[in-house]
């Protein structure tokens, strides 16, 4: 898991998030909590798109380097800085697991309803569970 700085902006009755080292990657929410919750997910999605397009990922700057950047100074002055986490996609690895066949059927039905493969569905479920465990341990 990689990290970079994000900036939380209060805009009228909502909150926005931007990432100085990832121009164009933005998200938001009705509350601070919603905006921050979506930040890691949107950043990971943005990075996956960059990797898929063959773009080089930027090297995240230090907070001091961001403070010295005239293009970022205003956003820093008006917003709240936080550390955002993102995953860089890696090569898929084939695994062999055993599950109750009824559970496999339920997974397949659920995955089909949202147009996902069984593998993608199980990977998403594993990611969510890991995030829950990490949040409980550190949050």
Short mmCIF file of N, CA and C in Angstrom, two decimals:
data_model
loop_
_atom_site.label_atom_id
_atom_site.label_comp_id
_atom_site.label_asym_id
_atom_site.label_seq_id
_atom_site.Cartn_x
_atom_site.Cartn_y
_atom_site.Cartn_z
N UNK A 1 0.85 -1.17 0.00
CA UNK A 1 0.00 0.00 0.00
C UNK A 1 0.90 1.24 0.00
N UNK A 2 0.59 2.17 -0.89
CA UNK A 2 1.32 3.42 -1.01
C UNK A 2 0.53 4.55 -0.35
N UNK A 3 1.19 5.65 -0.07
CA UNK A 3 0.50 6.81 0.49
C UNK A 3 0.89 8.07 -0.25
N UNK A 4 0.00 9.03 -0.18
CA UNK A 4 0.24 10.37 -0.73
C UNK A 4 -0.61 11.34 0.07
N UNK A 5 -0.38 12.61 -0.09
CA UNK A 5 -1.18 13.60 0.63
C UNK A 5 -2.42 13.96 -0.18
N UNK A 6 -3.52 14.09 0.53
CA UNK A 6 -4.76 14.60 -0.04
C UNK A 6 -5.12 15.87 0.70
N UNK A 7 -5.98 16.66 0.08
CA UNK A 7 -6.45 17.89 0.72
C UNK A 7 -7.96 17.86 0.73
N UNK A 8 -8.53 18.01 1.91
CA UNK A 8 -9.98 18.05 2.11
C UNK A 8 -10.41 19.50 2.08
N UNK A 9 -11.35 19.82 1.17
CA UNK A 9 -11.84 21.19 0.99
C UNK A 9 -13.30 21.26 1.43
N UNK A 10 -13.65 22.30 2.13
CA UNK A 10 -15.06 22.54 2.46
C UNK A 10 -15.61 23.48 1.41
N UNK A 11 -16.62 23.01 0.67
CA UNK A 11 -17.19 23.79 -0.43
C UNK A 11 -18.69 23.90 -0.24
N UNK A 12 -19.15 25.10 0.13
CA UNK A 12 -20.57 25.33 0.39
C UNK A 12 -21.07 24.34 1.43
N UNK A 13 -21.94 23.44 1.03
CA UNK A 13 -22.53 22.48 1.97
C UNK A 13 -21.97 21.07 1.77
N UNK A 14 -20.83 20.96 1.08
CA UNK A 14 -20.25 19.65 0.85
C UNK A 14 -18.73 19.72 1.00
N UNK A 15 -18.09 18.58 0.81
CA UNK A 15 -16.65 18.48 0.97
C UNK A 15 -16.04 17.86 -0.28
N UNK A 16 -14.92 18.41 -0.70
CA UNK A 16 -14.20 17.88 -1.84
C UNK A 16 -12.82 17.41 -1.42
N UNK A 17 -12.25 16.53 -2.21
CA UNK A 17 -10.92 16.01 -1.95
C UNK A 17 -10.12 16.10 -3.25
N UNK A 18 -8.89 16.59 -3.13
CA UNK A 18 -7.97 16.60 -4.26
C UNK A 18 -6.64 16.03 -3.81
N UNK A 19 -5.84 15.65 -4.79
CA UNK A 19 -4.54 15.03 -4.52
C UNK A 19 -3.50 15.78 -5.35
N UNK A 20 -2.69 16.64 -4.74
CA UNK A 20 -1.75 17.46 -5.50
C UNK A 20 -0.83 16.68 -6.43
N UNK A 21 -0.43 15.48 -6.04
CA UNK A 21 0.47 14.70 -6.88
C UNK A 21 -0.25 13.88 -7.94
N UNK A 22 -1.59 13.91 -7.93
CA UNK A 22 -2.40 13.20 -8.92
C UNK A 22 -3.44 14.17 -9.49
N UNK A 23 -2.99 15.12 -10.31
CA UNK A 23 -3.92 16.11 -10.87
C UNK A 23 -5.07 15.43 -11.59
N UNK A 24 -6.26 15.97 -11.40
CA UNK A 24 -7.45 15.41 -12.04
C UNK A 24 -8.14 14.35 -11.22
N UNK A 25 -7.51 13.86 -10.20
CA UNK A 25 -8.13 12.86 -9.33
C UNK A 25 -8.82 13.60 -8.19
N UNK A 26 -10.14 13.62 -8.21
CA UNK A 26 -10.91 14.33 -7.20
C UNK A 26 -12.12 13.49 -6.79
N UNK A 27 -12.63 13.77 -5.63
CA UNK A 27 -13.85 13.14 -5.16
C UNK A 27 -14.48 14.07 -4.14
N UNK A 28 -15.56 13.65 -3.56
CA UNK A 28 -16.21 14.48 -2.56
C UNK A 28 -17.32 13.75 -1.87
N UNK A 29 -18.00 14.47 -0.99
CA UNK A 29 -19.11 13.88 -0.27
C UNK A 29 -19.88 14.94 0.48
N UNK A 30 -21.03 14.55 0.99
CA UNK A 30 -21.88 15.47 1.74
C UNK A 30 -21.30 15.77 3.12
N UNK A 31 -20.48 14.85 3.64
CA UNK A 31 -19.85 15.04 4.94
C UNK A 31 -18.34 14.82 4.81
N UNK A 32 -17.60 15.27 5.80
CA UNK A 32 -16.16 15.01 5.81
C UNK A 32 -15.89 13.51 5.77
N UNK A 33 -16.62 12.78 6.58
CA UNK A 33 -16.40 11.34 6.67
C UNK A 33 -16.63 10.65 5.33
N UNK A 34 -17.70 11.04 4.64
CA UNK A 34 -17.99 10.43 3.34
C UNK A 34 -16.89 10.75 2.33
N UNK A 35 -16.46 12.00 2.29
CA UNK A 35 -15.41 12.40 1.35
C UNK A 35 -14.11 11.65 1.63
N UNK A 36 -13.73 11.55 2.90
CA UNK A 36 -12.50 10.85 3.26
C UNK A 36 -12.60 9.35 2.99
N UNK A 37 -13.77 8.78 3.22
CA UNK A 37 -13.98 7.35 2.97
C UNK A 37 -13.82 7.04 1.48
N UNK A 38 -14.31 7.95 0.63
CA UNK A 38 -14.23 7.73 -0.80
C UNK A 38 -12.84 8.02 -1.37
N UNK A 39 -12.02 8.79 -0.63
CA UNK A 39 -10.73 9.24 -1.14
C UNK A 39 -9.82 8.08 -1.55
N UNK A 40 -9.61 7.13 -0.66
CA UNK A 40 -8.72 6.01 -0.97
C UNK A 40 -9.22 5.20 -2.16
N UNK A 41 -10.52 4.97 -2.20
CA UNK A 41 -11.11 4.19 -3.29
C UNK A 41 -10.92 4.88 -4.64
N UNK A 42 -11.20 6.19 -4.69
CA UNK A 42 -11.08 6.93 -5.94
C UNK A 42 -9.62 7.02 -6.37
N UNK A 43 -8.72 7.23 -5.41
CA UNK A 43 -7.30 7.31 -5.74
C UNK A 43 -6.79 5.97 -6.28
N UNK A 44 -7.19 4.87 -5.66
CA UNK A 44 -6.79 3.55 -6.15
C UNK A 44 -7.31 3.31 -7.56
N UNK A 45 -8.56 3.72 -7.82
CA UNK A 45 -9.15 3.58 -9.16
C UNK A 45 -8.37 4.42 -10.17
N UNK A 46 -8.01 5.64 -9.79
CA UNK A 46 -7.25 6.54 -10.66
C UNK A 46 -5.89 5.94 -10.99
N UNK A 47 -5.20 5.43 -9.98
CA UNK A 47 -3.89 4.82 -10.18
C UNK A 47 -3.99 3.60 -11.09
N UNK A 48 -5.02 2.79 -10.90
CA UNK A 48 -5.22 1.61 -11.76
C UNK A 48 -5.37 2.04 -13.21
N UNK A 49 -6.10 3.13 -13.44
CA UNK A 49 -6.26 3.64 -14.80
C UNK A 49 -4.94 4.12 -15.39
N UNK A 50 -4.13 4.79 -14.56
CA UNK A 50 -2.82 5.23 -15.03
C UNK A 50 -1.95 4.04 -15.41
N UNK A 51 -1.94 3.02 -14.57
CA UNK A 51 -1.15 1.82 -14.85
C UNK A 51 -1.63 1.15 -16.12
N UNK A 52 -2.94 1.02 -16.26
CA UNK A 52 -3.52 0.39 -17.45
C UNK A 52 -3.16 1.16 -18.72
N UNK A 53 -3.09 2.50 -18.61
CA UNK A 53 -2.75 3.34 -19.76
C UNK A 53 -1.25 3.46 -20.00
N UNK A 54 -0.46 2.83 -19.13
CA UNK A 54 0.99 2.87 -19.29
C UNK A 54 1.63 4.16 -18.81
N UNK A 55 0.90 4.95 -18.03
CA UNK A 55 1.44 6.21 -17.52
C UNK A 55 2.32 5.93 -16.31
N UNK A 56 3.36 6.74 -16.16
CA UNK A 56 4.24 6.64 -14.99
C UNK A 56 3.53 7.24 -13.79
N UNK A 57 3.64 6.58 -12.66
CA UNK A 57 3.06 7.12 -11.43
C UNK A 57 3.99 8.18 -10.86
N UNK A 58 3.42 9.27 -10.35
CA UNK A 58 4.27 10.32 -9.78
C UNK A 58 4.90 9.86 -8.47
N UNK A 59 6.01 10.46 -8.14
CA UNK A 59 6.63 10.22 -6.84
C UNK A 59 5.97 11.21 -5.88
N UNK A 60 5.37 10.69 -4.83
CA UNK A 60 4.68 11.55 -3.88
C UNK A 60 5.68 12.49 -3.20
N UNK A 61 5.31 13.76 -3.17
CA UNK A 61 6.17 14.76 -2.54
C UNK A 61 5.96 14.79 -1.03
N UNK A 62 6.95 15.33 -0.34
CA UNK A 62 6.81 15.52 1.10
C UNK A 62 5.89 16.71 1.34
N UNK A 63 5.42 16.84 2.55
CA UNK A 63 4.57 17.96 2.90
C UNK A 63 5.31 19.28 2.69
N UNK A 64 6.59 19.31 3.02
CA UNK A 64 7.39 20.53 2.83
C UNK A 64 7.50 20.87 1.35
N UNK A 65 7.69 19.88 0.49
CA UNK A 65 7.75 20.13 -0.95
C UNK A 65 6.42 20.67 -1.46
N UNK A 66 5.32 20.15 -0.95
CA UNK A 66 4.00 20.66 -1.36
C UNK A 66 3.82 22.11 -0.90
N UNK A 67 4.26 22.42 0.31
CA UNK A 67 4.13 23.79 0.83
C UNK A 67 4.90 24.79 -0.02
N UNK A 68 5.99 24.36 -0.65
CA UNK A 68 6.81 25.25 -1.47
C UNK A 68 6.27 25.41 -2.90
N UNK A 69 5.31 24.58 -3.28
CA UNK A 69 4.75 24.63 -4.63
C UNK A 69 3.67 25.71 -4.69
N UNK A 70 3.89 26.78 -5.48
CA UNK A 70 2.91 27.86 -5.55
C UNK A 70 1.52 27.39 -6.02
N UNK A 71 1.48 26.35 -6.83
CA UNK A 71 0.19 25.84 -7.32
C UNK A 71 -0.60 25.12 -6.23
N UNK A 72 0.05 24.73 -5.16
CA UNK A 72 -0.59 23.97 -4.09
C UNK A 72 -0.82 24.82 -2.84
N UNK A 73 -0.11 25.91 -2.70
CA UNK A 73 -0.15 26.72 -1.47
C UNK A 73 -1.56 27.17 -1.10
N UNK A 74 -2.32 27.63 -2.06
CA UNK A 74 -3.68 28.11 -1.76
C UNK A 74 -4.57 26.97 -1.25
N UNK A 75 -4.49 25.83 -1.93
CA UNK A 75 -5.30 24.68 -1.51
C UNK A 75 -4.91 24.24 -0.11
N UNK A 76 -3.61 24.25 0.19
CA UNK A 76 -3.15 23.88 1.53
C UNK A 76 -3.65 24.86 2.58
N UNK A 77 -3.65 26.15 2.23
CA UNK A 77 -4.09 27.17 3.18
C UNK A 77 -5.57 27.07 3.49
N UNK A 78 -6.36 26.65 2.50
CA UNK A 78 -7.81 26.62 2.65
C UNK A 78 -8.35 25.24 3.02
N UNK A 79 -7.52 24.22 2.95
CA UNK A 79 -8.00 22.86 3.20
C UNK A 79 -7.29 22.20 4.35
N UNK A 80 -7.66 20.95 4.57
CA UNK A 80 -7.05 20.13 5.61
C UNK A 80 -6.28 19.00 4.93
N UNK A 81 -5.02 18.86 5.30
CA UNK A 81 -4.17 17.83 4.71
C UNK A 81 -4.39 16.49 5.43
N UNK A 82 -4.42 15.41 4.67
CA UNK A 82 -4.52 14.08 5.25
C UNK A 82 -3.71 13.12 4.40
N UNK A 83 -3.41 11.96 4.96
CA UNK A 83 -2.67 10.94 4.23
C UNK A 83 -3.68 9.99 3.60
N UNK A 84 -3.57 9.83 2.28
CA UNK A 84 -4.44 8.92 1.54
C UNK A 84 -3.64 7.67 1.18
N UNK A 85 -4.32 6.55 1.15
CA UNK A 85 -3.70 5.27 0.81
C UNK A 85 -4.21 4.79 -0.54
N UNK A 86 -3.35 4.14 -1.29
CA UNK A 86 -3.79 3.55 -2.55
C UNK A 86 -2.98 2.30 -2.84
N UNK A 87 -3.59 1.43 -3.61
CA UNK A 87 -2.92 0.21 -4.04
C UNK A 87 -2.49 0.36 -5.48
N UNK A 88 -1.32 -0.14 -5.80
CA UNK A 88 -0.86 -0.20 -7.18
C UNK A 88 -1.19 -1.60 -7.67
N UNK A 89 -1.95 -1.70 -8.77
CA UNK A 89 -2.33 -3.04 -9.24
C UNK A 89 -1.11 -3.88 -9.59
N UNK A 90 -1.22 -5.13 -9.24
CA UNK A 90 -0.15 -6.08 -9.54
C UNK A 90 -0.73 -7.22 -10.37
N UNK A 91 0.14 -8.07 -10.81
CA UNK A 91 -0.26 -9.21 -11.63
C UNK A 91 -1.20 -10.12 -10.84
N UNK A 92 -2.27 -10.56 -11.49
CA UNK A 92 -3.19 -11.51 -10.85
C UNK A 92 -2.52 -12.86 -10.70
N UNK A 93 -2.81 -13.50 -9.59
CA UNK A 93 -2.23 -14.81 -9.29
C UNK A 93 -3.37 -15.81 -9.15
N UNK A 94 -3.25 -16.93 -9.83
CA UNK A 94 -4.27 -17.98 -9.74
C UNK A 94 -4.07 -18.75 -8.44
N UNK A 95 -5.20 -18.96 -7.73
CA UNK A 95 -5.15 -19.73 -6.48
C UNK A 95 -6.22 -20.82 -6.54
N UNK A 96 -6.10 -21.79 -5.67
CA UNK A 96 -7.08 -22.86 -5.59
C UNK A 96 -7.63 -22.84 -4.17
N UNK A 97 -8.94 -22.62 -4.03
CA UNK A 97 -9.55 -22.60 -2.70
C UNK A 97 -10.74 -23.55 -2.67
N UNK A 98 -11.15 -23.93 -1.47
CA UNK A 98 -12.33 -24.79 -1.29
C UNK A 98 -13.38 -23.99 -0.53
N UNK A 99 -14.63 -24.08 -1.00
CA UNK A 99 -15.75 -23.41 -0.35
C UNK A 99 -16.98 -24.30 -0.46
N UNK A 100 -17.90 -24.13 0.46
CA UNK A 100 -19.18 -24.82 0.41
C UNK A 100 -19.83 -24.52 -0.94
N UNK A 101 -20.37 -25.54 -1.61
CA UNK A 101 -20.91 -25.32 -2.95
C UNK A 101 -22.10 -24.36 -2.96
N UNK A 102 -22.87 -24.34 -1.89
CA UNK A 102 -23.97 -23.38 -1.81
C UNK A 102 -23.45 -21.94 -1.76
N UNK A 103 -22.35 -21.76 -1.06
CA UNK A 103 -21.73 -20.43 -0.99
C UNK A 103 -21.18 -20.03 -2.35
N UNK A 104 -20.57 -20.97 -3.05
CA UNK A 104 -20.06 -20.70 -4.40
C UNK A 104 -21.20 -20.28 -5.32
N UNK A 105 -22.34 -20.99 -5.24
CA UNK A 105 -23.49 -20.65 -6.07
C UNK A 105 -24.01 -19.25 -5.73
N UNK A 106 -24.06 -18.91 -4.45
CA UNK A 106 -24.51 -17.58 -4.03
C UNK A 106 -23.55 -16.51 -4.53
N UNK A 107 -22.26 -16.78 -4.46
CA UNK A 107 -21.26 -15.83 -4.97
C UNK A 107 -21.45 -15.63 -6.46
N UNK A 108 -21.63 -16.71 -7.19
CA UNK A 108 -21.81 -16.62 -8.64
C UNK A 108 -23.06 -15.82 -9.00
N UNK A 109 -24.16 -16.04 -8.28
CA UNK A 109 -25.39 -15.27 -8.55
C UNK A 109 -25.18 -13.79 -8.27
N UNK A 110 -24.57 -13.49 -7.13
CA UNK A 110 -24.33 -12.09 -6.75
C UNK A 110 -23.38 -11.43 -7.74
N UNK A 111 -22.32 -12.12 -8.12
CA UNK A 111 -21.36 -11.57 -9.08
C UNK A 111 -22.04 -11.32 -10.43
N UNK A 112 -22.88 -12.24 -10.84
CA UNK A 112 -23.60 -12.08 -12.11
C UNK A 112 -24.52 -10.88 -12.11
N UNK A 113 -25.17 -10.62 -10.96
CA UNK A 113 -26.07 -9.46 -10.88
C UNK A 113 -25.34 -8.15 -11.06
N UNK A 114 -24.07 -8.11 -10.70
CA UNK A 114 -23.32 -6.84 -10.84
C UNK A 114 -22.26 -6.94 -11.95
N UNK A 115 -22.42 -7.93 -12.83
CA UNK A 115 -21.55 -8.11 -13.99
C UNK A 115 -20.08 -8.24 -13.61
N UNK A 116 -19.79 -9.04 -12.59
CA UNK A 116 -18.42 -9.30 -12.18
C UNK A 116 -18.14 -10.79 -12.33
N UNK A 117 -16.89 -11.11 -12.48
CA UNK A 117 -16.49 -12.52 -12.45
C UNK A 117 -16.46 -12.97 -10.99
N UNK A 118 -16.44 -14.27 -10.81
CA UNK A 118 -16.32 -14.82 -9.46
C UNK A 118 -15.04 -14.30 -8.80
N UNK A 119 -13.94 -14.30 -9.55
CA UNK A 119 -12.65 -13.85 -9.00
C UNK A 119 -12.71 -12.39 -8.56
N UNK A 120 -13.28 -11.53 -9.40
CA UNK A 120 -13.37 -10.10 -9.06
C UNK A 120 -14.25 -9.90 -7.83
N UNK A 121 -15.36 -10.64 -7.76
CA UNK A 121 -16.26 -10.53 -6.62
C UNK A 121 -15.56 -10.94 -5.32
N UNK A 122 -14.87 -12.08 -5.36
CA UNK A 122 -14.18 -12.55 -4.17
C UNK A 122 -13.02 -11.62 -3.78
N UNK A 123 -12.32 -11.07 -4.77
CA UNK A 123 -11.23 -10.14 -4.48
C UNK A 123 -11.78 -8.87 -3.82
N UNK A 124 -12.91 -8.35 -4.33
CA UNK A 124 -13.53 -7.17 -3.72
C UNK A 124 -13.96 -7.46 -2.28
N UNK A 125 -14.55 -8.63 -2.07
CA UNK A 125 -15.01 -9.01 -0.73
C UNK A 125 -13.80 -9.12 0.22
N UNK A 126 -12.72 -9.70 -0.25
CA UNK A 126 -11.51 -9.84 0.58
C UNK A 126 -10.94 -8.46 0.91
N UNK A 127 -10.90 -7.56 -0.09
CA UNK A 127 -10.40 -6.20 0.15
C UNK A 127 -11.23 -5.49 1.22
N UNK A 128 -12.56 -5.58 1.09
CA UNK A 128 -13.43 -4.92 2.06
C UNK A 128 -13.21 -5.46 3.47
N UNK A 129 -13.08 -6.77 3.58
CA UNK A 129 -12.87 -7.39 4.89
C UNK A 129 -11.53 -6.97 5.48
N UNK A 130 -10.49 -6.93 4.65
CA UNK A 130 -9.18 -6.48 5.11
C UNK A 130 -9.23 -5.03 5.58
N UNK A 131 -9.93 -4.18 4.84
CA UNK A 131 -10.07 -2.78 5.26
C UNK A 131 -10.78 -2.69 6.60
N UNK A 132 -11.82 -3.50 6.80
CA UNK A 132 -12.53 -3.51 8.09
C UNK A 132 -11.58 -3.90 9.21
N UNK A 133 -10.79 -4.92 8.99
CA UNK A 133 -9.86 -5.39 10.02
C UNK A 133 -8.77 -4.37 10.29
N UNK A 134 -8.26 -3.75 9.24
CA UNK A 134 -7.23 -2.73 9.41
C UNK A 134 -7.81 -1.53 10.14
N UNK A 135 -9.02 -1.11 9.78
CA UNK A 135 -9.64 0.05 10.42
C UNK A 135 -9.90 -0.24 11.89
N UNK A 136 -10.36 -1.43 12.21
CA UNK A 136 -10.63 -1.79 13.60
C UNK A 136 -9.34 -1.78 14.40
N UNK A 137 -8.25 -2.29 13.82
CA UNK A 137 -6.99 -2.36 14.53
C UNK A 137 -6.36 -0.98 14.73
N UNK A 138 -6.41 -0.13 13.68
CA UNK A 138 -5.71 1.15 13.75
C UNK A 138 -6.64 2.32 14.01
N UNK A 139 -7.94 2.15 13.75
CA UNK A 139 -8.87 3.27 13.84
C UNK A 139 -9.46 3.46 15.16
#
